Short mmCIF file of N, CA and C and ligand atoms in Angstrom, two decimals:
data_model
loop_
_atom_site.label_atom_id
_atom_site.label_comp_id
_atom_site.label_asym_id
_atom_site.label_seq_id
_atom_site.Cartn_x
_atom_site.Cartn_y
_atom_site.Cartn_z
N UNK A 218 244.14 126.14 123.58
CA UNK A 218 243.56 125.02 124.30
C UNK A 218 242.49 124.31 123.45
N UNK A 219 242.44 123.00 123.58
CA UNK A 219 241.37 122.25 122.91
C UNK A 219 240.19 122.08 123.86
N UNK A 220 239.04 121.80 123.28
CA UNK A 220 237.89 121.39 124.10
C UNK A 220 237.51 120.00 123.62
N UNK A 221 237.44 119.08 124.57
CA UNK A 221 237.15 117.69 124.25
C UNK A 221 235.73 117.39 124.72
N UNK A 222 234.88 117.00 123.79
CA UNK A 222 233.49 116.68 124.16
C UNK A 222 233.34 115.18 124.34
N UNK A 223 232.87 114.78 125.52
CA UNK A 223 232.61 113.36 125.76
C UNK A 223 231.15 113.17 126.16
N UNK A 224 230.67 111.95 126.03
CA UNK A 224 229.29 111.66 126.41
C UNK A 224 228.79 110.48 125.61
N UNK A 225 227.65 109.93 126.03
CA UNK A 225 227.11 108.74 125.40
C UNK A 225 226.68 109.05 123.96
N UNK A 226 226.50 107.99 123.17
CA UNK A 226 225.96 108.15 121.81
C UNK A 226 224.69 108.98 121.88
N UNK A 227 224.53 109.91 120.94
CA UNK A 227 223.29 110.69 120.89
C UNK A 227 223.22 111.82 121.91
N UNK A 228 224.34 112.12 122.56
CA UNK A 228 224.29 113.22 123.54
C UNK A 228 224.50 114.58 122.88
N UNK A 229 224.83 114.58 121.59
CA UNK A 229 224.92 115.84 120.85
C UNK A 229 226.34 116.34 120.63
N UNK A 230 227.33 115.47 120.85
CA UNK A 230 228.73 115.91 120.75
C UNK A 230 229.05 116.52 119.38
N UNK A 231 228.59 115.85 118.31
CA UNK A 231 228.95 116.32 116.96
C UNK A 231 228.29 117.66 116.63
N UNK A 232 226.99 117.79 116.92
CA UNK A 232 226.31 119.07 116.60
C UNK A 232 226.87 120.20 117.45
N UNK A 233 227.10 119.93 118.73
CA UNK A 233 227.66 120.97 119.60
C UNK A 233 229.07 121.31 119.13
N UNK A 234 229.84 120.28 118.79
CA UNK A 234 231.23 120.49 118.35
C UNK A 234 231.31 121.41 117.15
N UNK A 235 230.43 121.16 116.17
CA UNK A 235 230.44 121.97 114.94
C UNK A 235 230.21 123.44 115.24
N UNK A 236 229.15 123.72 116.02
CA UNK A 236 228.80 125.12 116.30
C UNK A 236 229.82 125.77 117.24
N UNK A 237 230.30 124.98 118.20
CA UNK A 237 231.28 125.51 119.15
C UNK A 237 232.58 125.90 118.42
N UNK A 238 232.97 125.08 117.43
CA UNK A 238 234.18 125.37 116.67
C UNK A 238 234.02 126.69 115.91
N UNK A 239 232.87 126.83 115.27
CA UNK A 239 232.59 128.06 114.52
C UNK A 239 232.62 129.27 115.44
N UNK A 240 231.90 129.15 116.56
CA UNK A 240 231.73 130.28 117.48
C UNK A 240 233.04 130.68 118.15
N UNK A 241 233.88 129.71 118.46
CA UNK A 241 235.12 130.03 119.18
C UNK A 241 236.33 130.09 118.26
N UNK A 242 236.04 130.02 116.94
CA UNK A 242 237.12 130.12 115.97
C UNK A 242 238.18 129.03 116.14
N UNK A 243 237.72 127.83 116.34
CA UNK A 243 238.64 126.70 116.45
C UNK A 243 238.34 125.71 115.33
N UNK A 244 239.27 124.77 115.13
CA UNK A 244 239.01 123.70 114.15
C UNK A 244 238.04 122.71 114.78
N UNK A 245 237.30 122.01 113.92
CA UNK A 245 236.38 121.00 114.42
C UNK A 245 236.89 119.62 114.01
N UNK A 246 237.05 118.74 114.96
CA UNK A 246 237.54 117.40 114.62
C UNK A 246 236.65 116.30 115.19
N UNK A 247 236.14 115.49 114.29
CA UNK A 247 235.29 114.36 114.65
C UNK A 247 236.17 113.12 114.70
N UNK A 248 236.36 112.55 115.87
CA UNK A 248 237.26 111.40 115.95
C UNK A 248 236.78 110.23 115.10
N UNK A 249 235.47 110.01 115.07
CA UNK A 249 234.95 108.87 114.28
C UNK A 249 235.29 109.01 112.79
N UNK A 250 235.21 110.25 112.29
CA UNK A 250 235.53 110.46 110.86
C UNK A 250 237.01 110.16 110.60
N UNK A 251 237.83 110.63 111.53
CA UNK A 251 239.28 110.42 111.43
C UNK A 251 239.58 108.91 111.43
N UNK A 252 238.91 108.19 112.32
CA UNK A 252 239.12 106.74 112.44
C UNK A 252 238.70 106.02 111.15
N UNK A 253 237.56 106.43 110.60
CA UNK A 253 237.09 105.80 109.36
C UNK A 253 238.13 106.01 108.24
N UNK A 254 238.65 107.24 108.16
CA UNK A 254 239.68 107.53 107.13
C UNK A 254 240.90 106.63 107.33
N UNK A 255 241.35 106.56 108.58
CA UNK A 255 242.55 105.80 108.91
C UNK A 255 242.38 104.31 108.63
N UNK A 256 241.17 103.81 108.85
CA UNK A 256 240.90 102.37 108.70
C UNK A 256 240.74 101.97 107.24
N UNK A 257 240.55 102.96 106.37
CA UNK A 257 240.27 102.73 104.95
C UNK A 257 238.96 101.98 104.73
N UNK A 258 238.10 101.96 105.73
CA UNK A 258 236.77 101.39 105.60
C UNK A 258 235.81 102.52 105.24
N UNK A 259 234.54 102.14 104.98
CA UNK A 259 233.58 103.17 104.56
C UNK A 259 232.81 103.76 105.73
N UNK A 260 232.70 103.01 106.81
CA UNK A 260 231.87 103.48 107.92
C UNK A 260 232.28 102.78 109.22
N UNK A 261 231.76 103.32 110.32
CA UNK A 261 231.98 102.70 111.63
C UNK A 261 231.37 101.28 111.62
N UNK A 262 230.18 101.16 111.05
CA UNK A 262 229.54 99.84 110.96
C UNK A 262 230.47 98.83 110.28
N UNK A 263 231.09 99.27 109.19
CA UNK A 263 231.96 98.35 108.45
C UNK A 263 233.19 97.95 109.29
N UNK A 264 233.74 98.92 110.05
CA UNK A 264 234.89 98.58 110.90
C UNK A 264 234.47 97.52 111.93
N UNK A 265 233.32 97.76 112.57
CA UNK A 265 232.85 96.80 113.59
C UNK A 265 232.60 95.42 112.98
N UNK A 266 231.98 95.41 111.79
CA UNK A 266 231.65 94.13 111.15
C UNK A 266 232.87 93.36 110.68
N UNK A 267 233.77 94.08 110.00
CA UNK A 267 234.89 93.37 109.34
C UNK A 267 236.12 93.24 110.24
N UNK A 268 236.36 94.23 111.10
CA UNK A 268 237.59 94.20 111.91
C UNK A 268 237.31 93.92 113.38
N UNK A 269 236.09 94.23 113.83
CA UNK A 269 235.73 93.99 115.23
C UNK A 269 235.93 95.22 116.11
N UNK A 270 235.28 95.18 117.27
CA UNK A 270 235.34 96.34 118.18
C UNK A 270 236.76 96.59 118.71
N UNK A 271 237.50 95.50 118.95
CA UNK A 271 238.85 95.68 119.51
C UNK A 271 239.71 96.53 118.57
N UNK A 272 239.61 96.25 117.27
CA UNK A 272 240.37 97.04 116.30
C UNK A 272 239.92 98.50 116.34
N UNK A 273 238.60 98.70 116.45
CA UNK A 273 238.09 100.07 116.53
C UNK A 273 238.69 100.79 117.74
N UNK A 274 238.71 100.10 118.90
CA UNK A 274 239.26 100.72 120.13
C UNK A 274 240.75 101.03 119.97
N UNK A 275 241.45 100.15 119.25
CA UNK A 275 242.88 100.41 119.02
C UNK A 275 243.06 101.67 118.18
N UNK A 276 242.16 101.83 117.21
CA UNK A 276 242.24 103.02 116.36
C UNK A 276 241.92 104.27 117.17
N UNK A 277 240.99 104.14 118.13
CA UNK A 277 240.67 105.29 119.00
C UNK A 277 241.92 105.72 119.79
N UNK A 278 242.66 104.73 120.27
CA UNK A 278 243.88 105.04 121.03
C UNK A 278 244.91 105.73 120.11
N UNK A 279 245.04 105.16 118.91
CA UNK A 279 246.01 105.71 117.94
C UNK A 279 245.68 107.18 117.62
N UNK A 280 244.41 107.44 117.37
CA UNK A 280 243.99 108.80 117.02
C UNK A 280 244.16 109.74 118.22
N UNK A 281 243.82 109.27 119.42
CA UNK A 281 243.99 110.11 120.61
C UNK A 281 245.45 110.50 120.76
N UNK A 282 246.33 109.53 120.51
CA UNK A 282 247.77 109.80 120.63
C UNK A 282 248.20 110.88 119.63
N UNK A 283 247.70 110.73 118.40
CA UNK A 283 248.02 111.74 117.37
C UNK A 283 247.53 113.12 117.79
N UNK A 284 246.40 113.15 118.48
CA UNK A 284 245.79 114.44 118.80
C UNK A 284 246.42 115.14 120.00
N UNK A 285 247.34 114.44 120.70
CA UNK A 285 247.89 115.07 121.90
C UNK A 285 248.69 116.34 121.58
N UNK A 286 249.14 116.46 120.33
CA UNK A 286 249.91 117.66 119.97
C UNK A 286 249.07 118.70 119.24
N UNK A 287 247.78 118.44 119.08
CA UNK A 287 246.90 119.38 118.37
C UNK A 287 246.51 120.51 119.32
N UNK A 288 246.31 121.70 118.75
CA UNK A 288 245.82 122.81 119.58
C UNK A 288 244.67 123.51 118.85
N UNK A 289 243.99 124.38 119.57
CA UNK A 289 242.94 125.22 119.00
C UNK A 289 241.84 124.41 118.29
N UNK A 290 241.47 123.30 118.87
CA UNK A 290 240.54 122.38 118.20
C UNK A 290 239.43 121.93 119.15
N UNK A 291 238.24 121.76 118.59
CA UNK A 291 237.16 121.12 119.33
C UNK A 291 237.15 119.65 118.89
N UNK A 292 237.32 118.76 119.81
CA UNK A 292 237.36 117.33 119.48
C UNK A 292 236.06 116.67 119.95
N UNK A 293 235.29 116.14 118.99
CA UNK A 293 234.10 115.35 119.36
C UNK A 293 234.52 113.89 119.37
N UNK A 294 234.46 113.28 120.52
CA UNK A 294 234.90 111.89 120.65
C UNK A 294 233.74 110.95 120.35
N UNK A 295 234.04 109.66 120.24
CA UNK A 295 232.98 108.64 120.18
C UNK A 295 232.57 108.31 121.61
N UNK A 296 231.36 107.82 121.77
CA UNK A 296 230.83 107.55 123.11
C UNK A 296 231.65 106.56 123.95
N UNK A 297 232.46 105.74 123.25
CA UNK A 297 233.22 104.72 123.98
C UNK A 297 234.64 105.13 124.33
N UNK A 298 234.95 106.39 124.13
CA UNK A 298 236.34 106.85 124.36
C UNK A 298 236.80 106.58 125.79
N UNK A 299 235.85 106.55 126.72
CA UNK A 299 236.21 106.36 128.13
C UNK A 299 236.55 104.89 128.46
N UNK A 300 236.40 103.99 127.48
CA UNK A 300 236.69 102.59 127.74
C UNK A 300 238.19 102.34 127.89
N UNK A 301 238.99 103.24 127.34
CA UNK A 301 240.45 103.15 127.52
C UNK A 301 240.96 104.47 128.08
N UNK A 302 241.35 104.44 129.35
CA UNK A 302 241.75 105.67 130.04
C UNK A 302 242.88 106.41 129.30
N UNK A 303 243.73 105.62 128.64
CA UNK A 303 244.87 106.21 127.95
C UNK A 303 244.42 107.27 126.92
N UNK A 304 243.25 107.05 126.31
CA UNK A 304 242.74 108.03 125.33
C UNK A 304 242.56 109.39 125.98
N UNK A 305 241.95 109.39 127.16
CA UNK A 305 241.71 110.66 127.86
C UNK A 305 243.03 111.26 128.34
N UNK A 306 243.97 110.40 128.72
CA UNK A 306 245.28 110.92 129.14
C UNK A 306 245.91 111.70 128.00
N UNK A 307 245.83 111.15 126.80
CA UNK A 307 246.39 111.86 125.64
C UNK A 307 245.61 113.15 125.36
N UNK A 308 244.29 113.01 125.31
CA UNK A 308 243.46 114.15 124.90
C UNK A 308 243.53 115.30 125.90
N UNK A 309 243.74 114.96 127.17
CA UNK A 309 243.75 115.99 128.21
C UNK A 309 245.03 116.82 128.22
N UNK A 310 246.05 116.37 127.48
CA UNK A 310 247.33 117.10 127.52
C UNK A 310 247.15 118.56 127.15
N UNK A 311 246.35 118.80 126.10
CA UNK A 311 246.13 120.20 125.68
C UNK A 311 244.69 120.62 125.81
N UNK A 312 243.87 119.84 126.50
CA UNK A 312 242.44 120.15 126.43
C UNK A 312 241.67 120.02 127.73
N UNK A 313 240.56 120.71 127.75
CA UNK A 313 239.61 120.58 128.86
C UNK A 313 238.47 119.69 128.37
N UNK A 314 238.02 118.81 129.26
CA UNK A 314 237.01 117.82 128.88
C UNK A 314 235.64 118.22 129.39
N UNK A 315 234.69 118.25 128.48
CA UNK A 315 233.31 118.57 128.86
C UNK A 315 232.41 117.37 128.59
N UNK A 316 231.69 116.98 129.63
CA UNK A 316 230.77 115.83 129.53
C UNK A 316 229.37 116.34 129.21
N UNK A 317 228.83 115.91 128.08
CA UNK A 317 227.44 116.22 127.74
C UNK A 317 226.58 115.11 128.33
N UNK A 318 225.94 115.44 129.43
CA UNK A 318 225.17 114.43 130.17
C UNK A 318 223.71 114.43 129.71
N UNK A 319 223.22 113.26 129.33
CA UNK A 319 221.88 113.14 128.76
C UNK A 319 221.19 111.89 129.32
N UNK A 320 219.92 112.02 129.67
CA UNK A 320 219.17 110.86 130.19
C UNK A 320 219.05 109.79 129.11
N UNK A 321 219.03 108.52 129.55
CA UNK A 321 218.91 107.43 128.57
C UNK A 321 217.61 107.56 127.76
N UNK A 322 216.56 108.00 128.42
CA UNK A 322 215.24 108.13 127.74
C UNK A 322 215.34 109.13 126.59
N UNK A 323 216.06 110.22 126.81
CA UNK A 323 216.23 111.25 125.77
C UNK A 323 217.02 110.66 124.59
N UNK A 324 218.07 109.94 124.93
CA UNK A 324 218.92 109.34 123.89
C UNK A 324 218.12 108.35 123.05
N UNK A 325 217.32 107.55 123.74
CA UNK A 325 216.49 106.55 123.06
C UNK A 325 215.58 107.20 122.03
N UNK A 326 215.01 108.35 122.41
CA UNK A 326 214.12 109.06 121.48
C UNK A 326 214.92 109.58 120.29
N UNK A 327 216.10 110.17 120.58
CA UNK A 327 216.90 110.76 119.51
C UNK A 327 217.40 109.70 118.53
N UNK A 328 217.71 108.51 119.03
CA UNK A 328 218.33 107.50 118.17
C UNK A 328 217.37 106.39 117.74
N UNK A 329 216.07 106.65 117.88
CA UNK A 329 215.07 105.62 117.64
C UNK A 329 215.28 104.89 116.30
N UNK A 330 215.51 105.66 115.22
CA UNK A 330 215.62 104.97 113.92
C UNK A 330 217.06 104.97 113.39
N UNK A 331 218.01 105.11 114.31
CA UNK A 331 219.41 105.15 113.89
C UNK A 331 219.95 103.75 113.59
N UNK A 332 220.64 103.63 112.44
CA UNK A 332 221.23 102.32 112.13
C UNK A 332 222.75 102.43 112.00
N UNK A 333 223.28 103.61 112.27
CA UNK A 333 224.71 103.83 112.04
C UNK A 333 225.56 103.51 113.27
N UNK A 334 224.91 103.16 114.38
CA UNK A 334 225.67 102.91 115.61
C UNK A 334 225.53 101.44 116.03
N UNK A 335 226.59 100.65 115.76
CA UNK A 335 226.50 99.21 116.04
C UNK A 335 226.16 98.90 117.50
N UNK A 336 226.58 99.76 118.42
CA UNK A 336 226.35 99.45 119.85
C UNK A 336 225.04 100.02 120.37
N UNK A 337 224.21 100.54 119.45
CA UNK A 337 222.89 101.01 119.90
C UNK A 337 221.76 100.23 119.24
N UNK A 338 222.07 99.09 118.66
CA UNK A 338 221.03 98.34 117.97
C UNK A 338 220.21 97.48 118.94
N UNK A 339 220.86 97.04 120.02
CA UNK A 339 220.17 96.28 121.06
C UNK A 339 220.00 97.20 122.28
N UNK A 340 218.75 97.63 122.52
CA UNK A 340 218.49 98.67 123.54
C UNK A 340 218.88 98.22 124.95
N UNK A 341 218.68 96.93 125.25
CA UNK A 341 219.02 96.46 126.60
C UNK A 341 220.53 96.52 126.83
N UNK A 342 221.27 96.10 125.80
CA UNK A 342 222.74 96.15 125.91
C UNK A 342 223.21 97.60 126.00
N UNK A 343 222.56 98.47 125.23
CA UNK A 343 222.94 99.89 125.23
C UNK A 343 222.71 100.49 126.62
N UNK A 344 221.63 100.08 127.24
CA UNK A 344 221.30 100.61 128.57
C UNK A 344 222.36 100.19 129.60
N UNK A 345 222.85 98.96 129.44
CA UNK A 345 223.91 98.48 130.35
C UNK A 345 225.20 99.26 130.13
N UNK A 346 225.50 99.51 128.85
CA UNK A 346 226.70 100.29 128.53
C UNK A 346 226.61 101.68 129.13
N UNK A 347 225.41 102.25 129.04
CA UNK A 347 225.16 103.60 129.57
C UNK A 347 225.47 103.62 131.08
N UNK A 348 224.98 102.61 131.79
CA UNK A 348 225.18 102.56 133.24
C UNK A 348 226.66 102.37 133.58
N UNK A 349 227.33 101.58 132.75
CA UNK A 349 228.75 101.32 132.98
C UNK A 349 229.60 102.58 132.74
N UNK A 350 229.21 103.33 131.72
CA UNK A 350 230.06 104.46 131.32
C UNK A 350 229.79 105.76 132.06
N UNK A 351 228.58 105.95 132.54
CA UNK A 351 228.24 107.24 133.17
C UNK A 351 229.25 107.68 134.24
N UNK A 352 229.63 106.78 135.17
CA UNK A 352 230.62 107.21 136.18
C UNK A 352 231.97 107.56 135.56
N UNK A 353 232.30 106.91 134.44
CA UNK A 353 233.59 107.21 133.81
C UNK A 353 233.59 108.59 133.18
N UNK A 354 232.47 108.95 132.51
CA UNK A 354 232.38 110.30 131.93
C UNK A 354 232.58 111.33 133.04
N UNK A 355 231.91 111.08 134.17
CA UNK A 355 232.01 112.04 135.29
C UNK A 355 233.43 112.13 135.82
N UNK A 356 234.06 110.96 135.90
CA UNK A 356 235.42 110.94 136.45
C UNK A 356 236.40 111.73 135.56
N UNK A 357 236.27 111.59 134.24
CA UNK A 357 237.24 112.21 133.35
C UNK A 357 236.93 113.66 132.99
N UNK A 358 235.71 114.10 133.27
CA UNK A 358 235.33 115.45 132.83
C UNK A 358 235.85 116.54 133.76
N UNK A 359 236.23 117.66 133.15
CA UNK A 359 236.51 118.86 133.94
C UNK A 359 235.21 119.56 134.29
N UNK A 360 234.25 119.50 133.38
CA UNK A 360 232.93 120.11 133.61
C UNK A 360 231.86 119.21 132.99
N UNK A 361 230.67 119.27 133.60
CA UNK A 361 229.54 118.49 133.07
C UNK A 361 228.42 119.44 132.73
N UNK A 362 227.79 119.26 131.58
CA UNK A 362 226.57 120.02 131.33
C UNK A 362 225.45 119.07 130.91
N UNK A 363 224.25 119.40 131.35
CA UNK A 363 223.09 118.56 131.08
C UNK A 363 222.48 119.02 129.75
N UNK A 364 222.21 118.08 128.86
CA UNK A 364 221.74 118.48 127.52
C UNK A 364 220.23 118.29 127.31
N UNK A 365 219.57 117.54 128.20
CA UNK A 365 218.14 117.26 127.99
C UNK A 365 217.35 118.57 127.85
N UNK A 366 216.46 118.60 126.90
CA UNK A 366 215.58 119.75 126.67
C UNK A 366 216.31 121.05 126.35
N UNK A 367 217.55 120.95 125.89
CA UNK A 367 218.26 122.16 125.48
C UNK A 367 218.64 122.02 124.00
N UNK A 368 218.66 123.17 123.30
CA UNK A 368 219.09 123.06 121.90
C UNK A 368 220.59 123.36 121.78
N UNK A 369 221.10 123.16 120.57
CA UNK A 369 222.55 123.28 120.37
C UNK A 369 223.04 124.68 120.72
N UNK A 370 222.25 125.71 120.35
CA UNK A 370 222.65 127.09 120.66
C UNK A 370 222.82 127.29 122.16
N UNK A 371 221.84 126.80 122.94
CA UNK A 371 221.92 126.93 124.40
C UNK A 371 223.17 126.25 124.94
N UNK A 372 223.45 125.06 124.42
CA UNK A 372 224.58 124.29 124.94
C UNK A 372 225.90 124.98 124.64
N UNK A 373 226.00 125.53 123.43
CA UNK A 373 227.24 126.23 123.07
C UNK A 373 227.43 127.45 123.96
N UNK A 374 226.35 128.19 124.19
CA UNK A 374 226.43 129.37 125.09
C UNK A 374 226.91 128.92 126.46
N UNK A 375 226.32 127.84 126.95
CA UNK A 375 226.66 127.33 128.29
C UNK A 375 228.16 126.96 128.37
N UNK A 376 228.63 126.33 127.34
CA UNK A 376 230.06 125.91 127.35
C UNK A 376 230.95 127.16 127.31
N UNK A 377 230.59 128.13 126.49
CA UNK A 377 231.40 129.35 126.42
C UNK A 377 231.42 130.06 127.77
N UNK A 378 230.28 130.08 128.45
CA UNK A 378 230.22 130.72 129.77
C UNK A 378 231.09 130.02 130.81
N UNK A 379 231.32 128.74 130.60
CA UNK A 379 232.18 128.01 131.55
C UNK A 379 233.62 128.51 131.47
C1 S3P B 591 230.51 104.23 120.09
C2 S3P B 591 230.00 105.47 119.77
C3 S3P B 591 230.00 106.00 118.41
C4 S3P B 591 231.14 105.37 117.59
C5 S3P B 591 231.06 103.88 117.67
C6 S3P B 591 231.18 103.35 119.09
C7 S3P B 591 230.41 103.76 121.48
O1 S3P B 591 230.15 107.42 118.40
O2 S3P B 591 232.38 105.83 118.07
O3 S3P B 591 229.84 103.48 117.11
O4 S3P B 591 231.12 102.79 121.86
O5 S3P B 591 229.63 104.37 122.26
P1 S3P B 591 228.97 108.45 118.85
O6 S3P B 591 229.09 108.62 120.33
O7 S3P B 591 229.30 109.70 118.11
O8 S3P B 591 227.69 107.85 118.43
#
């Protein structure tokens, strides 16, 4: 079985994914890295700048489709994966979805000086996105865990206990 980590930017999907993969003896797969490789661009920023968000979302769908046959893997998704339900339909075929739920205030602190996320550069827009997506994360998740004030070790333990 795969474990699919979903949640807003800065909720800790990548750090949790890395340790969870090690601890549960699974492969670790970062969807954003896969997408960058597939796009032949250098970064997510470059994809957004040169190809646009729509192209990025199409790549997310493409990668989700490829992953439907993967097993024994921890998949860290990008925060916008819930914008196209089809992605979750593919990812859920072999996997359980865990939502890392984090307050916007916590995320703001974590990403204060981040420049690698095109959709977190305007805080007001990011806050709107957060409000739009929160119900979707809840809808698609099999389980939700709260990440505020917890470290990666705690979160991995919590997921294993689930
Ligand atoms: C995005 C989140 C990013 C990345 C891209 C778009 C989003 O991933 O996929 O910048 O729409 O929320 P992280 O959630 O890992 O930051």
